[in-house]
Amino acid sequence: MQEMILIIDFGSQYTQLIARRVRELNVYCEIHPWNKIPTLGNHVKGVVLSGSPFSTRDPQAPTPDLTEIKGKYPLLGVCFGAQFLANNFGGEVLPSTIREYGRANLSFVDKEHELTKGMSDNSQVWMSHGDTIKNVPDHYKIIASTHDVSVAGYHIEGEMTFGIQFHPEVYHSLEGSTLLKNFIVDICGCDQSWTPDSFVESTVNELRAKIGTDKVILGLSGGVDSSVAAMLLHKAIGENLYCIFVDNGLLRKNEFQSVLDSYKGMGLNVKGVDASEKFYSELKGLTDPELKRKAIGKVFIDVFDEESKLVTDAKWLGQGTIYPDVIESVSVNGGPSQTIKSHHNVGGLPDYMKLQVVEPLRLLFKDEVRRVGKSLNIPSEILGRHPFPGPGLGIRILGEVTGEKVRILQEVDAIFINGLKEDGLYDQVWQAGAIFLPIQSVGVMGDERTYENAVALRAVSSTDGMTADWVHLPYEFLAKISNKIINQVKGINRVTYDISSKPPATIEWE
């Protein structure tokens, strides 16, 4: 089995960042909730306990059973995890007299210790805690402190168990990657062999073993995720993969035919289906974002069900679900993390649809998907595409979706995206698009007063969609694009630019 690090989730907002940092070391990891810890084997090289919104002193706080872990596997407690290992094994955790949130600096670090070697004096770290480890047992060796917290890091002598009060996974812990590499590579002994090529090889073998000679139907969206999932399945089962590319009437301008041609050029067995009127009909009168998402998801399922009946003995439905979809839609593997929004491709199928689900990318982040796609030699024009939401323009039109609003937004979006490409800005942006706002405003065109629609442009930088910052596009570029949109798209007289980051906002408006 693939060697791995097990991350036990106590509901921290940073748990997924721990996973990303581990994978950046070319080491596979999985997140499991504290109350559903899987059976460990020799393939598990070490365990990380995450932070938590709970206080370890809270009667409702998570209380994992570490009987089969502590003292038997390398174990690193982060923030809450460190406090749990102190409070429940002979130490004492109390409310902080001085709480630490945000940047802090280590006043002491044991640079000879196996966990903290290579770290600098006064190293900047990121704190987020209202409790403090006040006392530790005699066999807990302190290996790091800040000016306000004496126990910022410790080692339980006699076993490979460690605790740190700060968050090494957060970018602002400037030497956090050094500490994590010390733990993952040197202490746990991981060989850093989890690469895109190794993922392709192992996944293709797993797919062949799981699917055999069965037929799989996959709904293509034109995006990176479904395209990479399709090529993995194509590599595993060839012509037994039946791809369906649905025109939901919510795609970008001219996207359906151009992407369909690209898929055929990749050798995929693909069929294009125009179902736009079904989507428009289902969306009529809906304004609530969740209801729109669910309606779009329902029609997708209905279309797949209809098409699956045309493929004799199809037994599987392939999906391009990736890790952030799972994390934001349902608590990670049933754990305590908070649900943000639903995704149309997460959560299984209705009972009447007799297909099993196969999700080759379910545990990958977006940047990992792109690296796997490159390993599969997928064309750069597909791999380099910005992420595009499964519900398409349906969630970029605030309020009710109509064919006329879609037409207007397609024109606006095309001017914006083409402008980014023409000015060499497209690859500097992780995701970009336009939002049709549910307001009208007064304008003047020539000598006439207008009362027309407004749109917002959105461009963000990110690596995986879990966090994102707005891109500082040049004012000259924004002025040019705004002028083009207002002059060329009938029905628009005002253009705005969204300068919100995630968090607190999300990338999409709905």
JSON list of N, CA and C in Angstrom, two decimals, residues 295-323:
[
{"chain": "A", "resi": 295, "resn": "ALA", "atom": "N", "xyz": [-31.13, 22.43, -8.46]},
{"chain": "A", "resi": 295, "resn": "ALA", "atom": "CA", "xyz": [-31.88, 22.24, -9.71]},
{"chain": "A", "resi": 295, "resn": "ALA", "atom": "C", "xyz": [-30.95, 21.85, -10.85]},
{"chain": "A", "resi": 296, "resn": "ILE", "atom": "N", "xyz": [-29.82, 22.54, -10.92]},
{"chain": "A", "resi": 296, "resn": "ILE", "atom": "CA", "xyz": [-28.83, 22.23, -11.97]},
{"chain": "A", "resi": 296, "resn": "ILE", "atom": "C", "xyz": [-28.30, 20.82, -11.78]},
{"chain": "A", "resi": 297, "resn": "GLY", "atom": "N", "xyz": [-27.99, 20.46, -10.53]},
{"chain": "A", "resi": 297, "resn": "GLY", "atom": "CA", "xyz": [-27.52, 19.11, -10.26]},
{"chain": "A", "resi": 297, "resn": "GLY", "atom": "C", "xyz": [-28.55, 18.06, -10.62]},
{"chain": "A", "resi": 298, "resn": "LYS", "atom": "N", "xyz": [-29.82, 18.37, -10.35]},
{"chain": "A", "resi": 298, "resn": "LYS", "atom": "CA", "xyz": [-30.90, 17.42, -10.66]},
{"chain": "A", "resi": 298, "resn": "LYS", "atom": "C", "xyz": [-30.98, 17.15, -12.16]},
{"chain": "A", "resi": 299, "resn": "VAL", "atom": "N", "xyz": [-30.90, 18.22, -12.97]},
{"chain": "A", "resi": 299, "resn": "VAL", "atom": "CA", "xyz": [-30.99, 18.03, -14.41]},
{"chain": "A", "resi": 299, "resn": "VAL", "atom": "C", "xyz": [-29.79, 17.26, -14.94]},
{"chain": "A", "resi": 300, "resn": "PHE", "atom": "N", "xyz": [-28.61, 17.55, -14.37]},
{"chain": "A", "resi": 300, "resn": "PHE", "atom": "CA", "xyz": [-27.44, 16.76, -14.76]},
{"chain": "A", "resi": 300, "resn": "PHE", "atom": "C", "xyz": [-27.69, 15.28, -14.54]},
{"chain": "A", "resi": 301, "resn": "ILE", "atom": "N", "xyz": [-28.19, 14.96, -13.36]},
{"chain": "A", "resi": 301, "resn": "ILE", "atom": "CA", "xyz": [-28.46, 13.56, -13.04]},
{"chain": "A", "resi": 301, "resn": "ILE", "atom": "C", "xyz": [-29.51, 12.99, -14.00]},
{"chain": "A", "resi": 302, "resn": "ASP", "atom": "N", "xyz": [-30.55, 13.76, -14.28]},
{"chain": "A", "resi": 302, "resn": "ASP", "atom": "CA", "xyz": [-31.60, 13.29, -15.19]},
{"chain": "A", "resi": 302, "resn": "ASP", "atom": "C", "xyz": [-31.03, 13.01, -16.59]},
{"chain": "A", "resi": 303, "resn": "VAL", "atom": "N", "xyz": [-30.18, 13.93, -17.07]},
{"chain": "A", "resi": 303, "resn": "VAL", "atom": "CA", "xyz": [-29.59, 13.75, -18.40]},
{"chain": "A", "resi": 303, "resn": "VAL", "atom": "C", "xyz": [-28.70, 12.51, -18.42]},
{"chain": "A", "resi": 304, "resn": "PHE", "atom": "N", "xyz": [-27.88, 12.36, -17.37]},
{"chain": "A", "resi": 304, "resn": "PHE", "atom": "CA", "xyz": [-27.02, 11.18, -17.30]},
{"chain": "A", "resi": 304, "resn": "PHE", "atom": "C", "xyz": [-27.85, 9.90, -17.26]},
{"chain": "A", "resi": 305, "resn": "ASP", "atom": "N", "xyz": [-28.97, 9.96, -16.55]},
{"chain": "A", "resi": 305, "resn": "ASP", "atom": "CA", "xyz": [-29.82, 8.78, -16.46]},
{"chain": "A", "resi": 305, "resn": "ASP", "atom": "C", "xyz": [-30.37, 8.42, -17.83]},
{"chain": "A", "resi": 306, "resn": "GLU", "atom": "N", "xyz": [-30.82, 9.45, -18.56]},
{"chain": "A", "resi": 306, "resn": "GLU", "atom": "CA", "xyz": [-31.34, 9.21, -19.91]},
{"chain": "A", "resi": 306, "resn": "GLU", "atom": "C", "xyz": [-30.25, 8.64, -20.82]},
{"chain": "A", "resi": 307, "resn": "GLU", "atom": "N", "xyz": [-29.07, 9.22, -20.74]},
{"chain": "A", "resi": 307, "resn": "GLU", "atom": "CA", "xyz": [-27.98, 8.78, -21.62]},
{"chain": "A", "resi": 307, "resn": "GLU", "atom": "C", "xyz": [-27.45, 7.41, -21.21]},
{"chain": "A", "resi": 308, "resn": "SER", "atom": "N", "xyz": [-27.48, 7.12, -19.93]},
{"chain": "A", "resi": 308, "resn": "SER", "atom": "CA", "xyz": [-26.96, 5.82, -19.47]},
{"chain": "A", "resi": 308, "resn": "SER", "atom": "C", "xyz": [-27.80, 4.68, -20.02]},
{"chain": "A", "resi": 309, "resn": "LYS", "atom": "N", "xyz": [-29.08, 4.96, -20.22]},
{"chain": "A", "resi": 309, "resn": "LYS", "atom": "CA", "xyz": [-29.97, 3.91, -20.77]},
{"chain": "A", "resi": 309, "resn": "LYS", "atom": "C", "xyz": [-29.63, 3.58, -22.22]},
{"chain": "A", "resi": 310, "resn": "LEU", "atom": "N", "xyz": [-28.90, 4.50, -22.87]},
{"chain": "A", "resi": 310, "resn": "LEU", "atom": "CA", "xyz": [-28.50, 4.26, -24.26]},
{"chain": "A", "resi": 310, "resn": "LEU", "atom": "C", "xyz": [-27.19, 3.48, -24.34]},
{"chain": "A", "resi": 311, "resn": "VAL", "atom": "N", "xyz": [-26.52, 3.32, -23.19]},
{"chain": "A", "resi": 311, "resn": "VAL", "atom": "CA", "xyz": [-25.28, 2.55, -23.13]},
{"chain": "A", "resi": 311, "resn": "VAL", "atom": "C", "xyz": [-25.59, 1.23, -22.43]},
{"chain": "A", "resi": 312, "resn": "THR", "atom": "N", "xyz": [-25.54, 0.17, -23.16]},
{"chain": "A", "resi": 312, "resn": "THR", "atom": "CA", "xyz": [-25.92, -1.15, -22.63]},
{"chain": "A", "resi": 312, "resn": "THR", "atom": "C", "xyz": [-25.00, -1.56, -21.49]},
{"chain": "A", "resi": 313, "resn": "ASP", "atom": "N", "xyz": [-25.61, -1.92, -20.38]},
{"chain": "A", "resi": 313, "resn": "ASP", "atom": "CA", "xyz": [-24.90, -2.47, -19.22]},
{"chain": "A", "resi": 313, "resn": "ASP", "atom": "C", "xyz": [-23.88, -1.51, -18.58]},
{"chain": "A", "resi": 314, "resn": "ALA", "atom": "N", "xyz": [-24.12, -0.21, -18.66]},
{"chain": "A", "resi": 314, "resn": "ALA", "atom": "CA", "xyz": [-23.25, 0.73, -17.94]},
{"chain": "A", "resi": 314, "resn": "ALA", "atom": "C", "xyz": [-23.46, 0.55, -16.44]},
{"chain": "A", "resi": 315, "resn": "LYS", "atom": "N", "xyz": [-22.36, 0.49, -15.68]},
{"chain": "A", "resi": 315, "resn": "LYS", "atom": "CA", "xyz": [-22.47, 0.21, -14.25]},
{"chain": "A", "resi": 315, "resn": "LYS", "atom": "C", "xyz": [-21.88, 1.31, -13.35]},
{"chain": "A", "resi": 316, "resn": "TRP", "atom": "N", "xyz": [-21.14, 2.25, -13.97]},
{"chain": "A", "resi": 316, "resn": "TRP", "atom": "CA", "xyz": [-20.46, 3.26, -13.17]},
{"chain": "A", "resi": 316, "resn": "TRP", "atom": "C", "xyz": [-20.70, 4.65, -13.73]},
{"chain": "A", "resi": 317, "resn": "LEU", "atom": "N", "xyz": [-20.72, 5.63, -12.83]},
{"chain": "A", "resi": 317, "resn": "LEU", "atom": "CA", "xyz": [-20.72, 7.04, -13.22]},
{"chain": "A", "resi": 317, "resn": "LEU", "atom": "C", "xyz": [-19.42, 7.66, -12.72]},
{"chain": "A", "resi": 318, "resn": "GLY", "atom": "N", "xyz": [-18.58, 8.12, -13.65]},
{"chain": "A", "resi": 318, "resn": "GLY", "atom": "CA", "xyz": [-17.35, 8.79, -13.27]},
{"chain": "A", "resi": 318, "resn": "GLY", "atom": "C", "xyz": [-17.59, 10.26, -12.97]},
{"chain": "A", "resi": 319, "resn": "GLN", "atom": "N", "xyz": [-16.90, 10.81, -11.99]},
{"chain": "A", "resi": 319, "resn": "GLN", "atom": "CA", "xyz": [-17.04, 12.22, -11.64]},
{"chain": "A", "resi": 319, "resn": "GLN", "atom": "C", "xyz": [-15.68, 12.83, -11.36]},
{"chain": "A", "resi": 320, "resn": "GLY", "atom": "N", "xyz": [-15.58, 14.14, -11.61]},
{"chain": "A", "resi": 320, "resn": "GLY", "atom": "CA", "xyz": [-14.32, 14.85, -11.40]},
{"chain": "A", "resi": 320, "resn": "GLY", "atom": "C", "xyz": [-14.24, 15.52, -10.05]},
{"chain": "A", "resi": 321, "resn": "THR", "atom": "N", "xyz": [-14.88, 14.96, -9.05]},
{"chain": "A", "resi": 321, "resn": "THR", "atom": "CA", "xyz": [-14.86, 15.52, -7.70]},
{"chain": "A", "resi": 321, "resn": "THR", "atom": "C", "xyz": [-13.43, 15.63, -7.18]},
{"chain": "A", "resi": 322, "resn": "ILE", "atom": "N", "xyz": [-13.07, 16.77, -6.61]},
{"chain": "A", "resi": 322, "resn": "ILE", "atom": "CA", "xyz": [-11.75, 16.94, -5.99]},
{"chain": "A", "resi": 322, "resn": "ILE", "atom": "C", "xyz": [-11.91, 17.28, -4.52]},
{"chain": "A", "resi": 323, "resn": "TYR", "atom": "N", "xyz": [-10.81, 17.29, -3.81]},
{"chain": "A", "resi": 323, "resn": "TYR", "atom": "CA", "xyz": [-10.84, 17.43, -2.35]},
{"chain": "A", "resi": 323, "resn": "TYR", "atom": "C", "xyz": [-11.57, 18.68, -1.85]}
]
